[in-house]
Structures are given as C-alpha cells and as structure tokens.
Amino acid sequence: MATFLYKLGRLSFRRRHFVALIWVALLTLAGVGAASAPAAGNSSFSIPGTEAQKAFDLLEQRFPGTSADGATARVVFKAPSGEKMTDPGNKATVQDTVKELSDGSEVVRVTDPYQAKAVSKDGTIAYAQVSYKVSGMELDDSAKDALKDSAQDARKAGLTVEIGGDALQAVPHTGSSEVIGIAVAAVVLVITFGSLVAAGLPLLTALIGVGIGVSAITGLASALDLGTTTSTLAMMIGLAVGIDYALFIVSRYRAELAEGREREEAAGRAVGTAGSAVVFAGLTVVIALVGLSVVNIPMLTKMGIAAAGTVAVAVLIALTMVPALLGYAGRKVKPMGEKGKFLGRAKKELDRPAKPNLGTRWASFVVRRPLAVLLLGVIGLGAAAVPATSLELGLPDDGSQPTSTTQRRAYDLLSEGFGPGFNGPLMVVVDAKNSDDPKAVFTETGDEIKGLKDVVTVTPAQPNKAGDTATITVVPGSKPSSVTTENLVHGIRDAGADIKADTDANVLVTGSTAMNIDVSEKLNDALVPYLVLVVGLAFLLLIVVFRSILVPLKAALGFLLSVMAALGAVVAVFQWGWLSGLMGVEQTGPVMSMMPIFMVGVVFGLAMDYEVFLVTRMREAYVHGEKPAQAVVTGFRHGARVVTAAAVIMMAVFAGFIGSSESMVKMIGFGLAIAVFFDAFIVRMAIVPAVLALLGRKAWWLPKWLDRALPNVDVEGEGLRTRTDRGDEDRELVRA
C-alpha cells in the first residue's frame, strides 16, 4: 500500500492543476445539486419491531385520516391573578382563539377546553389541543405563524399563553460557539506549523470535503428521506477528521523536507507513510459509523452512512488534494523545525543543536516509570467512570428545554395545573377484531388499567367506525422521563398479555412517551452486538496494520476505558448537575438513550485515529531496527506534537456544539469533546506508551502462521526505504 500511495502522492504533486480541477468540479457539482434539489422535510421516524410502532401502524389502518404521527400543539392559558379561566371574559378569549386556530388548512381538529373538560381543578389553567396533518418539521411556516399569532392575541387580552408540543419544532442552532471552535482549530494549526500557509491547508481541504459531503446529503435528502440531523452529524465528524487527516500529511511532508528530500519526493513519501495511517484510521471510522445499522433504526442508519461517506471524502482529499496544494505552496511550506515569517526565529537559533522536544521528554519519562504511569492513568479514568454506574437513559422532552422557550413554560404550566404526568399521556390501542365481544374487551381493558399504580386518569374507550378497535388515553402520575412512568408502560403491557390470553385481543401502548421508552430499550439491546461487530472488525484491521495481537487488544481496552470515563462525565453533568451552570444545562434528567451507542461508534473511530497515527510511527522505528523502548520515544518525538494538535482541534470542533439551544446536541458535543480528551491525552499519550514499554518485544509478537496468512500492507513504509536506498545507490554510481 505504501508504494501505491507514494506514487499517488507524487502524481498529485506533479498534476496538481488536474487534481485541483477535479475537486473544485466535484464541489461545484455537489453545490449545484444541493441548490436545485427539492427541499426535504423532517426524516420519517420509525422504529421497526417495537410495540409503539406497531400501534402507530395499526392506528393508520383502523383510524384513517387521524394522522397519528402528525404534529400537535397544546396552547396553554393561565388566568391573571385572582381570576379563573371560567370567567366570561377569559372564556370568550379562549373560544375566539380556538376558532381562529381551526381555520388553518393543515389543522385536523382543535379541542375546546370547556367541552373537553381541559380546565384545571382550581380553574386557573386551561389548554386547547391542536392536531395537524403533517409532522412538526413538515409544517408550513404560515401554520406556525398562525399558531404564534393566535397566542399573541390572547396575551393582549390579559392571559398568560404558552405553546407546547412538537408543532413549533425547529432546527437547533449552535450560535457562535461553532465558529469559535473552527477559530481555535486555526490558531492551533498556526502554532503547530508556524506558518499561515501550512496552517491554512488542512482548514481549506477540510472545508472542501465537508462542503462536498454536506451538499451531497442536501441534494439527496428528499430522495432518500434524510433529516436535518444527518447533515449536522456529517459536518461535525467530517470537519474534525478532515482537519486531522490533512494535518498528519502536512506534518509528515515537513519532516521529509527536514531530512533533505526534494519537494515532490517528500510529498510522495508523506502520502506513502502518513497516508497509509490515514487510510486505516479512516476505515475504522467508517466501520464504526456504518455499523450503526445493526441497531435497525432507519434514521440512525442513514445518519451513520452519510457521515461515513463524508469521512471517505476526507480521506480521498487528504491523499490527493493535500499533496496537490503542497505543490502550489512551494517553498512557503517550510521543513520541520524551520518557522515561517509569521512565527519566525533568528538564524542563530536555528543553527543551535535542537534539544529534545516535549514529546521526547515525556515518552522518556514514561519508559522509565511505566507501571506508575499505567496505574495512575487507569485509576484516574476508573474514577471518572464511576458516575456511569448510575446511568439513566431516556429521550428528551419539553421538560429538558431551556426555561426561556415557550415549550418549556407550557410544560411547566401543564404540570402545575394537571400534574407532571399530563405532559406524557399514554395511548392504549385495543385491537379486538378477533374478539367475540369488542365492547366488553374495551371496558375490561380500561378497568384493568385503572387498577395499576401511578395512574391518574383513564379516559373512556374511543372505538373506530367498525367498532373493532379503540383508543384509551392514560395519564400517569409521574413525569414522562421518570422510571415510574416506564414501569407503568410495562405494567399495562403485562396486563394486555393477560387480556390477550382471555379474549384474543391485542393491547398495545404507544404515544411519544412509550415510543421513547421503546427506543431506549432497543438501543440498549443493540449495544453489545454493536460493540462486538465494530470492535471485532477494527481489531482484525489493526492486526493487519500493526502485525501484532497485543497492540490491537491494548487499543480496544484503552478505548473502553476512555468511553466509560466519558459516559461518567456526561452523567455527572447532565444527570447529576455537576458544573451544569457552566455548560448551560438548565434542566438535569436522564441521559439521551442513543448517547452510549452513539459515543461508542464515533469515539471508537476517532480513538483509533490517534492509535494508528502514533503507534505506526513506533512500529516504523521498531521495524527499522530500534529497540522497543527507543521506538516508543521515537514515535513520540515525531508524532506527539501533531497528535496533540489534532486532539485539541477535534475537541474545539466538538465543544463548539455545546452552545447549541438543543439539549441533545449540547450533550453530544460535550460527550465527544471530553471523550477525545480522555482518549488522546490519558489513554494514547500515557497508557499506550506505558503498556508498550512494559511489554517490550512481546508487544509486536505475531504467530508465524498468522504472519504468513495476513496481507503485507507495509504501513511503516519499508518498501519506500528500500526504493530510496536503491535510488541513492544508483545516483552514487552515476556520479562515480
């Protein structure tokens, strides 16, 4: 592989005009496609195989036209102090609002609070529920504006009015913090390279790669039913790895220049060595992202595949466009150790003997005290992982929104007037088509549910026209995200199993709360198979890369340490409330149910990046004759600075999403940023060299039969060294 990539790097350097033209053409084509493609709405959310999804599908069959998955809005009214919602003036205002809301073309129905008995016992709070034909993301702006205007008219009459539900659902914004993350990345690159030109190359190529990836996703969004979160994830991952991959190529190019090689040769060798690491690092990320399909949640599968495509583009750009741009930059990109004008040094300083850099000094310390460093790192990560033992999973609702939003204020008003469980009612669907007496089954089901714990209200069964299916609304006593409500859902399903045994009728529980519970359970069940698949495939890949058994095993165990510690940090901040004010977390609660499997997928791929980039340098030194301990120091001398810069850049990009208005995006940004910190600076920079120092030559042991069976991908560039040595001998003969 090294030889092939070496030729590709030299070809891209020589034919830079052609290579640049191809990538600019692809970017233009993707941009035109995105601009001309029809606008995509929200991706359809379905969870195949879950009871909640089966109930939704049944509702669409038995209750046609009800739009079971359509958006809903709860317009909550509160009377001024000393007044009641039943007062004539307040009642007239509410009824005018209901009438105004009913005029919308996408509105299915609007309930009158006074007819639906939707007034609190003390008479101070009432609500009207608006049902729409389409989902919240597909709702026209005119319908959302009409909803807001009607609420504003009621406010002018003196009432407090807030709007809950998903009708006002919007694409979350990240504010300026995302831009700050990119700015931090730019500063780190300038400090690392000491040159604006060299620092600008990784940023430019990463932005081109993300531009192509996100534009392609936008262009295909309507045809493939891709949601807005798909492009957000692709941008987050693509930007981080795009900068990192280009950073490693440029750094190796400068190192080759420092050894006296011509620029074209240096570009070829940079792509042949660091480029090999980029290919395998990219493959691990792609495996982790594509592996999300085992969860069998279509939305998650599409997100993973789209992000994996963006990573693949980043790899191709690093292998071709980066050497092409290095050809354009010429002498503006200086050899390693020589700074540009921006951070220039006096020539006298350059002529001084270079003292060991920080990476060399740190690696030398670790090699001398490997056991102490190993124990300290493992104990530290173990302590950080302790909160993960209290992990509670759920999906965010309006109760997790900032108090500045009308959705959160409506949530609080409904809890005040009707109890916390009113924000997460359960819909029970009774399919009595195969029963002899459907009406009796409906009554029996309602009576069984009334006898369960934590049930506040059970509405009478509402049958369909055929009379063979009915819906029953159940209001829990606890908030939607509580464990008590989850137990109630399971209790209803257990009672439904008994009813089915007696009457042959199916009792299904659905609604947003039940759907959230089912999603959490599905994700939990998929976590172990996903871990086995992703870690197993990457383990095999790393055996090929490092030609070792223990090094890939150590890489996988180190990853598990870092991801558990990161989950512990997420629990401490978002569930326990530690440092919640600093992170802008206004409401603590369960951790998002997809967080563990999402972190496993993304963090594993990124963790293997640092493993491949750092350890391939050590492997290269060992293969070329250095002792194991010295190879560790050599790997750090060449790789520690650039891996540190890559980790800081990735942390800055992910941390930029902590400023999001959406709690889910905020949690993902924090989780990925802290995971990169743990993995890069504790696992890869401390635990990895300590373990390798303790293992010595055993670290690189591989059974002879396996060594013969595995393909020789030559990541360390031994073939390039042989090739160069032959070239040097030929040149000496010519001179003679």
XYZ file of C-alpha atoms in Angstrom:
736
model
C 0.000 0.000 0.000
C 2.794 2.422 0.892
C 4.253 2.137 -2.606
C 0.900 2.748 -4.284
C 0.163 5.775 -2.094
C 3.710 7.052 -2.680
C 3.064 7.042 -6.441
C -0.346 8.662 -5.897
C 1.209 11.434 -3.807
C 3.884 12.186 -6.395
C 1.334 12.105 -9.212
C -0.949 14.513 -7.349
C 2.003 16.830 -6.692
C 3.021 16.852 -10.368
C -0.510 17.016 -11.815
C -1.771 19.478 -9.232
C -3.750 21.533 -11.751
C -5.695 18.467 -12.837
C -6.290 17.244 -9.258
C -7.427 20.659 -8.045
C -9.752 20.982 -11.039
C -11.385 17.624 -10.268
C -12.115 18.540 -6.633
C -13.359 22.017 -7.498
C -15.613 20.453 -10.150
C -16.977 17.946 -7.596
C -17.627 20.737 -5.098
C -19.410 22.783 -7.772
C -21.447 19.791 -8.923
C -22.487 18.959 -5.347
C -23.352 22.601 -4.666
C -25.488 22.882 -7.793
C -27.221 19.624 -6.912
C -27.970 20.859 -3.401
C -29.294 24.192 -4.677
C -31.552 22.621 -7.302
C -32.826 19.684 -5.222
C -36.305 19.909 -3.665
C -36.366 20.920 -0.029
C -36.505 17.959 2.331
C -38.740 17.831 5.349
C -38.120 16.010 8.578
C -36.951 12.426 8.175
C -39.734 9.968 8.925
C -39.112 8.455 12.336
C -39.929 4.781 12.606
C -38.703 2.089 14.961
C -39.349 -1.264 13.266
C -40.253 -4.112 15.583
C -41.305 -2.034 18.597
C -44.780 -2.189 20.101
C -45.219 1.583 19.899
C -44.530 1.499 16.136
C -46.923 -1.417 15.627
C -49.621 0.595 17.402
C -48.972 3.634 15.179
C -49.244 1.468 12.076
C -52.472 -0.060 13.378
C -53.955 3.385 14.059
C -53.287 4.436 10.456
C -55.138 1.330 9.229
C -58.120 1.359 11.607
C -58.476 5.148 12.069
C -57.813 6.541 8.560
C -57.368 10.300 8.375
C -56.449 10.732 12.049
C -52.770 11.496 11.239
C -51.399 9.545 14.185
C -47.875 10.810 13.500
C -48.944 14.396 12.802
C -47.744 17.356 14.832
C -49.614 18.504 17.911
C -49.654 21.750 19.809
C -51.017 22.486 23.258
C -51.977 26.112 23.698
C -51.938 26.602 27.477
C -53.836 29.502 29.051
C -53.435 30.838 32.590
C -55.790 33.383 34.110
C -54.471 36.575 35.716
C -54.026 36.535 39.478
C -57.381 36.450 41.275
C -59.286 35.336 38.166
C -60.374 31.985 36.734
C -60.473 30.627 33.227
C -64.222 30.116 33.604
C -64.830 33.857 33.964
C -66.913 35.112 30.982
C -64.203 37.403 29.572
C -61.448 34.797 29.750
C -63.750 32.111 28.358
C -64.661 34.308 25.375
C -60.955 34.970 24.660
C -60.158 31.232 24.670
C -63.091 30.399 22.402
C -62.046 33.114 19.945
C -58.543 31.616 19.920
C -59.924 28.120 19.277
C -61.991 29.423 16.386
C -59.018 31.252 14.930
C -56.833 28.116 15.171
C -59.454 25.959 13.423
C -59.127 27.952 10.185
C -55.696 26.516 9.273
C -55.520 24.349 6.139
C -53.198 21.806 7.813
C -55.269 21.603 11.005
C -57.170 18.351 11.587
C -59.011 19.429 14.733
C -58.861 21.780 17.714
C -60.340 20.811 21.089
C -62.346 23.353 23.076
C -61.088 23.310 26.694
C -64.591 23.797 28.089
C -66.137 20.956 26.094
C -63.170 18.595 26.587
C -63.002 19.347 30.339
C -59.443 20.595 29.902
C -59.610 23.090 32.766
C -57.638 22.531 35.978
C -59.496 21.833 39.241
C -58.683 25.269 40.640
C -59.916 26.867 37.396
C -56.745 28.874 36.746
C -55.257 26.892 33.828
C -56.797 25.500 30.644
C -55.466 24.193 27.364
C -56.584 23.654 23.770
C -55.004 20.866 21.740
C -54.346 21.416 18.026
C -53.736 18.374 15.776
C -52.106 18.729 12.343
C -51.942 16.548 9.246
C -48.130 16.620 8.984
C -45.161 16.417 11.359
C -43.648 19.432 13.073
C -40.701 19.724 10.678
C -43.013 19.476 7.656
C -45.437 22.085 8.966
C -45.616 25.229 6.832
C -44.221 28.426 8.289
C -47.628 30.026 7.771
C -49.213 27.455 10.101
C -46.569 28.093 12.759
C -47.029 31.852 12.397
C -50.799 31.473 12.764
C -50.246 29.475 15.965
C -47.956 32.142 17.407
C -50.267 34.993 16.324
C -53.299 33.415 17.993
C -51.352 33.074 21.236
C -50.221 36.690 20.995
C -53.824 37.864 20.535
C -54.834 36.024 23.719
C -51.923 37.584 25.602
C -53.145 41.032 24.632
C -56.418 40.197 26.382
C -54.501 39.695 29.645
C -53.969 35.918 29.689
C -50.651 34.107 30.066
C -50.334 31.916 26.973
C -47.619 29.370 26.146
C -47.379 26.744 23.380
C -46.114 23.198 23.922
C -45.884 20.126 21.710
C -43.852 19.493 18.572
C -45.662 21.865 16.208
C -43.068 24.580 16.826
C -40.181 22.136 16.412
C -37.255 23.857 14.727
C -33.747 23.044 13.590
C -31.477 23.609 16.613
C -28.957 26.411 16.293
C -25.437 26.379 17.669
C -24.793 30.091 17.723
C -21.279 31.496 17.500
C -19.618 28.728 19.516
C -19.236 26.511 16.432
C -17.354 29.303 14.662
C -15.192 29.714 17.783
C -14.320 26.007 17.551
C -13.053 26.458 13.985
C -11.140 29.590 15.050
C -9.433 27.622 17.836
C -8.500 24.966 15.281
C -6.932 27.657 13.078
C -4.878 29.032 15.978
C -3.639 25.544 16.920
C -2.598 24.899 13.302
C -0.675 28.174 13.127
C 1.151 27.379 16.372
C 1.881 23.821 15.206
C 3.256 24.784 11.793
C 4.437 28.331 12.463
C 3.164 29.306 9.023
C -0.139 30.701 7.826
C 0.124 28.843 4.524
C 0.828 25.450 6.110
C -1.910 26.057 8.695
C -4.400 27.058 6.037
C -4.025 23.852 4.004
C -5.795 21.500 6.479
C -8.579 24.033 7.044
C -9.111 24.593 3.327
C -9.163 20.905 2.417
C -11.430 20.034 5.370
C -13.927 22.727 4.374
C -13.916 21.488 0.760
C -14.521 17.917 1.926
C -17.329 18.939 4.273
C -18.782 21.132 1.535
C -18.921 18.194 -0.878
C -20.314 15.814 1.743
C -22.984 18.110 3.178
C -24.008 19.355 -0.284
C -24.407 15.765 -1.483
C -26.523 14.956 1.582
C -28.661 18.050 0.976
C -29.112 17.145 -2.675
C -30.189 13.592 -1.819
C -32.184 14.482 1.296
C -35.582 14.463 -0.374
C -34.997 11.295 -2.406
C -33.503 9.309 0.493
C -35.640 10.827 3.276
C -32.686 12.321 5.159
C -33.368 14.643 8.074
C -31.528 17.814 9.062
C -29.662 15.994 11.845
C -27.955 13.877 9.191
C -26.068 16.827 7.723
C -25.268 18.137 11.234
C -23.550 14.878 12.197
C -21.745 14.686 8.844
C -20.461 18.245 9.273
C -19.331 17.573 12.865
C -17.420 14.384 12.048
C -16.232 15.415 8.582
C -14.761 18.702 9.757
C -12.914 17.091 12.666
C -11.362 14.193 10.736
C -10.777 16.313 7.623
C -8.556 18.725 9.523
C -6.776 15.896 11.337
C -6.013 13.812 8.239
C -4.615 16.783 6.334
C -2.645 17.786 9.431
C -0.872 14.432 9.542
C 0.030 14.533 5.823
C 1.394 18.091 6.011
C 3.368 17.309 9.181
C 4.999 14.268 7.598
C 5.759 16.303 4.459
C 7.625 18.876 6.565
C 9.528 16.093 8.337
C 10.597 14.636 4.986
C 11.760 18.085 3.840
C 13.808 18.409 7.027
C 15.639 15.202 6.044
C 16.764 16.873 2.825
C 14.385 15.383 0.269
C 13.110 17.213 -2.783
C 9.545 18.523 -2.520
C 7.953 16.057 -4.919
C 9.729 13.144 -3.244
C 8.713 14.479 0.191
C 5.083 14.687 -0.907
C 5.187 11.127 -2.202
C 6.763 9.771 0.970
C 4.348 11.753 3.178
C 1.363 10.203 1.419
C 3.039 6.778 1.338
C 3.647 6.708 5.119
C 1.243 9.072 6.896
C -1.261 8.447 4.103
C -1.301 4.734 4.936
C -2.196 5.623 8.510
C -4.913 7.958 7.202
C -6.434 5.150 5.118
C -6.649 2.710 8.015
C -7.764 5.354 10.500
C -10.494 6.377 8.069
C -11.533 2.752 7.651
C -12.030 2.361 11.412
C -14.242 5.466 11.497
C -16.242 4.219 8.511
C -16.687 0.787 10.121
C -17.903 2.402 13.348
C -20.392 4.673 11.559
C -21.742 2.125 9.093
C -22.028 -0.342 11.974
C -24.816 1.808 13.435
C -27.103 -0.010 11.003
C -27.184 -3.022 13.364
C -29.448 -1.004 15.680
C -32.168 -1.218 12.988
C -33.357 2.356 13.444
C -33.603 3.736 9.881
C -32.839 7.320 10.880
C -29.689 6.268 12.769
C -28.593 4.043 9.883
C -28.909 6.896 7.380
C -27.021 9.261 9.683
C -24.167 6.789 10.059
C -23.858 6.004 6.345
C -23.996 9.688 5.365
C -21.319 10.608 7.913
C -19.196 7.649 6.761
C -19.416 8.970 3.196
C -18.140 12.351 4.357
C -15.222 10.642 6.145
C -14.376 8.731 2.944
C -14.278 12.037 1.039
C -11.950 13.457 3.732
C -9.570 10.514 3.254
C -9.500 10.925 -0.541
C -8.883 14.657 -0.253
C -6.008 14.078 2.196
C -4.383 11.614 -0.221
C -4.743 13.714 -3.387
C -5.666 17.339 -2.845
C -3.269 17.944 0.051
C -0.153 16.970 -1.982
C -1.535 18.997 -4.907
C -1.858 22.101 -2.707
C 1.620 21.464 -1.302
C 2.823 21.697 -4.882
C 1.132 25.086 -5.230
C 2.550 26.291 -1.893
C 6.137 25.529 -2.901
C 8.720 26.976 -0.538
C 6.075 28.692 1.594
C 5.723 25.417 3.498
C 8.955 25.113 5.477
C 10.781 21.972 6.642
C 10.152 20.707 10.164
C 11.915 22.886 12.740
C 12.078 25.916 10.470
C 9.432 28.536 11.109
C 7.852 30.834 8.596
C 7.832 34.601 8.815
C 4.685 34.640 10.942
C 6.441 32.889 13.853
C 9.974 33.203 12.573
C 13.138 32.587 14.547
C 16.566 34.060 14.130
C 19.003 32.023 12.049
C 21.363 31.764 15.017
C 18.635 29.974 16.949
C 18.081 27.587 14.059
C 21.775 26.784 13.971
C 21.818 25.709 17.629
C 21.624 21.993 18.391
C 17.975 21.129 18.891
C 17.100 19.999 22.400
C 14.665 17.094 22.879
C 11.100 18.219 22.347
C 8.333 17.809 24.917
C 7.088 14.586 23.323
C 10.553 13.026 23.588
C 10.967 14.104 27.221
C 7.514 12.795 28.164
C 8.000 9.451 26.417
C 11.394 9.031 28.084
C 9.765 9.627 31.465
C 7.005 7.086 30.754
C 9.517 4.478 29.579
C 11.425 4.904 32.865
C 8.260 4.735 35.056
C 5.780 2.671 33.010
C 3.993 0.909 35.890
C 3.358 4.104 37.857
C 2.024 5.922 34.771
C -0.174 2.966 33.832
C -1.707 2.658 37.305
C -2.276 6.411 37.592
C -3.998 6.563 34.195
C -6.223 3.540 34.796
C -7.221 4.673 38.303
C -7.966 8.196 37.065
C -10.192 7.002 34.224
C -11.818 4.475 36.551
C -12.720 7.244 38.993
C -14.172 9.344 36.162
C -16.253 6.350 35.057
C -17.887 5.818 38.492
C -20.929 8.058 37.741
C -21.697 5.852 34.722
C -22.902 3.167 37.158
C -25.889 5.447 37.876
C -26.689 5.981 34.192
C -30.394 6.518 33.466
C -31.467 6.595 29.841
C -34.371 8.380 28.174
C -35.213 10.749 25.347
C -35.521 14.496 25.873
C -38.955 16.135 26.017
C -40.118 19.715 26.506
C -39.143 19.441 30.189
C -35.474 19.466 29.160
C -35.836 22.648 27.090
C -34.402 25.959 28.397
C -36.822 27.929 30.568
C -36.630 30.750 28.029
C -38.639 28.701 25.492
C -42.420 28.731 25.262
C -42.407 24.906 25.047
C -40.770 24.628 28.470
C -43.078 27.219 30.027
C -46.118 25.398 28.618
C -44.746 22.148 30.057
C -44.416 23.750 33.497
C -47.932 25.259 33.349
C -49.479 21.887 32.462
C -47.573 20.228 35.310
C -48.828 22.924 37.672
C -52.434 22.613 36.610
C -52.857 18.917 35.812
C -49.859 17.084 37.287
C -46.457 16.106 35.840
C -47.768 13.029 34.038
C -50.102 15.121 31.928
C -47.146 16.074 29.710
C -46.660 12.454 28.658
C -50.036 10.730 28.246
C -50.035 7.131 27.082
C -52.232 5.969 24.223
C -53.503 2.418 24.587
C -54.748 0.824 21.364
C -57.064 -2.179 21.806
C -57.370 -4.418 18.733
C -60.450 -6.576 19.376
C -61.023 -7.648 15.787
C -60.631 -11.315 16.710
C -62.670 -10.991 19.889
C -66.309 -12.124 20.282
C -67.365 -9.031 22.270
C -65.177 -5.985 21.472
C -67.140 -3.599 23.737
C -66.637 -5.847 26.733
C -62.899 -6.045 25.922
C -62.655 -2.240 25.791
C -64.343 -1.920 29.190
C -62.231 -4.692 30.732
C -59.022 -3.077 29.462
C -59.949 0.286 30.952
C -60.804 -1.300 34.312
C -57.510 -3.242 34.380
C -55.500 -0.062 33.714
C -57.347 1.864 36.455
C -56.137 -0.686 38.967
C -52.444 -0.122 38.192
C -50.131 2.086 40.267
C -49.342 5.668 39.239
C -52.476 6.047 37.080
C -54.254 9.379 37.471
C -56.801 9.331 34.643
C -58.158 6.732 32.226
C -60.478 8.087 29.534
C -63.381 6.005 28.186
C -62.549 3.902 25.138
C -62.994 5.644 21.782
C -63.858 2.976 19.151
C -63.427 3.358 15.387
C -66.316 3.208 12.902
C -66.017 -0.566 12.528
C -66.162 -0.958 16.292
C -63.275 -3.457 16.353
C -60.507 -1.128 17.600
C -60.481 1.540 20.311
C -58.067 4.017 21.863
C -57.785 4.732 25.586
C -55.775 7.671 26.936
C -53.939 7.094 30.218
C -52.446 9.966 32.230
C -49.604 8.831 34.563
C -48.899 10.431 37.903
C -45.192 10.919 37.172
C -43.334 12.929 34.545
C -42.702 11.310 31.134
C -38.977 10.672 31.634
C -39.314 9.032 35.059
C -38.644 5.383 35.881
C -42.126 5.195 37.432
C -43.763 6.017 34.090
C -41.588 3.412 32.373
C -42.762 0.828 34.920
C -46.372 1.823 34.215
C -45.901 1.202 30.471
C -44.569 -2.276 31.205
C -47.420 -2.832 33.678
C -50.045 -2.022 31.021
C -48.320 -4.359 28.568
C -48.253 -7.156 31.137
C -51.978 -6.642 31.772
C -52.512 -6.664 27.994
C -50.836 -10.079 27.765
C -53.381 -11.476 30.248
C -56.269 -9.880 28.323
C -54.979 -11.422 25.078
C -54.870 -14.850 26.694
C -58.516 -14.496 27.810
C -60.118 -12.636 24.877
C -57.666 -12.930 21.942
C -57.495 -9.111 21.770
C -54.207 -7.231 21.354
C -53.461 -4.359 23.746
C -50.699 -2.035 22.505
C -49.214 1.034 24.216
C -47.961 3.929 22.099
C -47.569 7.699 22.159
C -44.381 9.748 22.384
C -43.593 8.576 25.920
C -43.995 4.874 25.060
C -42.027 5.401 21.841
C -39.163 6.962 23.808
C -39.140 4.001 26.189
C -39.097 1.511 23.305
C -36.280 3.380 21.555
C -34.189 3.343 24.752
C -34.702 -0.388 25.200
C -33.915 -1.110 21.550
C -30.705 0.873 21.757
C -29.693 -0.875 24.984
C -30.303 -4.290 23.436
C -28.221 -3.370 20.376
C -25.230 -2.022 22.312
C -23.454 -5.348 22.932
C -23.888 -6.699 19.353
C -22.728 -3.338 18.040
C -19.647 -3.385 20.273
C -18.794 -6.914 19.179
C -19.192 -6.057 15.487
C -17.307 -2.757 15.460
C -14.525 -3.654 17.873
C -14.155 -7.083 16.265
C -13.789 -5.749 12.718
C -11.460 -2.963 13.790
C -9.412 -5.443 15.849
C -8.852 -7.547 12.722
C -7.969 -4.423 10.738
C -5.433 -3.315 13.343
C -3.838 -6.771 13.381
C -3.142 -6.252 9.677
C -1.824 -2.720 10.283
C 0.453 -3.435 13.259
C 1.108 -7.156 12.639
C 0.581 -7.761 16.340
C -2.028 -9.308 18.642
C -1.355 -7.375 21.842
C -1.230 -3.874 20.324
C -4.784 -4.052 18.869
C -6.016 -5.672 22.110
C -4.487 -2.848 24.123
C -6.060 -0.316 21.745
C -9.529 -1.804 22.228
C -9.247 -1.992 26.042
C -7.968 1.576 26.180
C -10.954 2.699 24.140
C -13.359 1.040 26.585
C -11.696 2.911 29.435
C -11.999 6.278 27.718
C -15.622 5.798 26.610
C -16.706 4.688 30.109
C -14.962 7.694 31.634
C -16.673 9.972 29.093
C -20.078 8.474 29.914
C -19.331 9.072 33.576
C -18.627 12.738 32.841
C -21.882 13.022 30.869
C -23.852 11.534 33.789
C -22.140 13.871 36.268
C -23.016 16.992 34.245
C -26.365 16.232 32.608
C -27.899 13.834 35.142
C -26.352 14.870 38.459
C -25.944 18.555 37.598
C -22.221 18.999 38.311
C -20.938 22.119 36.508
C -24.354 22.331 34.824
C -24.362 26.145 35.052
C -21.017 26.342 33.268
C -22.305 24.079 30.483
C -25.633 25.911 30.172
C -27.658 22.888 31.337
C -30.870 24.302 32.792
C -32.639 21.015 33.498
C -30.978 17.773 34.584
C -32.530 14.428 33.770
C -31.898 11.090 32.082
C -29.099 10.850 29.544
C -30.273 10.662 25.942
C -30.875 6.998 25.164
C -28.809 6.953 21.961
C -25.813 8.565 23.689
C -23.980 5.361 24.722
C -24.184 3.648 21.334
C -23.509 6.926 19.521
C -20.422 7.609 21.646
C -19.191 4.047 21.186
C -19.430 4.390 17.405
C -17.946 7.840 16.937
C -15.374 7.778 19.746
C -14.080 4.342 18.751
C -13.407 5.524 15.232
C -11.693 8.699 16.420
C -9.728 6.873 19.137
C -8.293 4.519 16.557
C -7.146 7.583 14.597
C -4.717 8.510 17.363
C -3.750 4.880 17.908
C -2.875 4.413 14.241
C -1.055 7.733 13.812
C 1.008 7.402 16.993
C 1.755 3.684 17.048
C 2.561 3.363 13.325
C 5.480 5.754 13.968
C 6.631 3.448 16.772
C 6.135 0.396 14.571
C 8.081 2.096 11.782
C 11.015 2.796 14.110
C 10.937 -0.765 15.507
C 10.854 -2.346 12.034
C 13.799 -0.178 11.028
C 15.957 -1.613 13.827
C 15.350 0.388 17.006
C 14.847 -1.285 20.379
C 11.224 -1.359 21.662
C 11.727 1.319 24.333
C 13.612 3.592 21.942
C 10.917 3.046 19.289
C 8.333 4.387 21.743
C 10.423 7.527 22.285
C 10.973 7.934 18.531
C 7.247 7.625 17.883
C 6.553 10.385 20.382
C 9.347 12.589 19.048
C 7.739 12.592 15.613
C 4.073 12.144 16.476
C 3.232 13.587 19.900
C 3.099 17.213 18.806
C 0.878 16.568 15.826
C -1.413 14.147 17.704
C -1.787 16.728 20.477
C -2.673 19.386 17.926
C -5.163 17.019 16.250
C -6.829 16.218 19.576
C -7.110 19.884 20.570
C -8.612 20.688 17.160
C -11.144 17.887 17.428
C -12.078 18.921 20.975
C -12.558 22.511 19.808
C -14.824 21.432 16.939
C -16.978 19.222 19.170
C -17.044 21.724 22.037
C -18.454 24.261 19.591
C -21.724 22.329 19.671
C -22.059 22.737 23.470
C -23.514 26.176 22.758
C -26.492 24.630 20.939
C -30.008 25.513 22.043
C -30.955 21.822 21.818
C -30.078 19.696 24.857
C -29.423 16.626 22.683
C -26.843 18.422 20.503
C -25.305 20.024 23.604
C -24.913 16.600 25.229
C -23.363 15.065 22.100
C -20.888 17.948 21.762
C -19.794 17.706 25.405
C -19.619 13.912 25.377
C -17.459 13.729 22.257
C -15.162 16.567 23.394
C -14.485 15.023 26.817
C -14.089 11.559 25.255
C -11.409 12.854 22.873
C -9.640 14.472 25.835
C -9.611 11.241 27.857
C -8.607 9.073 24.924
C -5.933 11.282 23.377
C -4.206 12.631 26.470
C -4.623 9.820 29.007
C -5.038 6.613 27.008
C -2.903 7.255 23.904
C -0.353 9.621 25.470
C 0.126 7.837 28.804
C -1.356 4.337 29.000
C -0.292 3.246 25.493
C 3.448 4.038 25.844
C 3.445 2.605 29.376
C 1.969 -0.697 28.196
C 4.329 -0.891 25.208
C 7.303 -0.210 27.471
C 6.214 -2.991 29.842
C 5.625 -5.474 27.027
C 8.865 -4.780 25.166
C 9.343 -7.022 22.128
C 6.275 -9.059 23.114
C 4.105 -6.134 22.015
C 4.992 -6.854 18.391
C 4.624 -10.638 18.608
C 2.550 -12.367 15.957
C 2.241 -16.152 15.385
C 4.238 -17.199 12.321
C 1.266 -18.897 10.671
C -0.798 -15.721 11.059
C 2.079 -13.586 9.809
C 2.176 -15.664 6.631
C -1.613 -15.541 6.199
C -2.013 -11.780 6.625
C -1.526 -9.443 3.654
C 1.508 -7.179 3.900
C 0.143 -3.643 3.649
C 3.511 -2.040 4.563
C 2.068 0.842 6.609
C 5.511 1.656 8.019
C 6.909 2.277 4.517
C 9.668 -0.350 4.462
C 9.192 -0.659 0.704
C 9.791 3.071 0.308
C 13.021 2.881 2.270
C 14.282 0.056 0.050
C 13.210 2.008 -3.004
C 15.019 5.142 -1.821
C 18.146 3.226 -0.877
C 18.308 1.755 -4.401
C 17.817 5.219 -5.856
C 20.657 6.603 -3.727
C 22.990 3.792 -4.835
C 22.143 4.429 -8.498
C 22.873 8.138 -8.098
C 26.234 7.351 -6.462
C 27.153 5.081 -9.395
C 26.270 7.816 -11.871
C 28.457 10.315 -10.008
C 31.349 7.823 -9.985
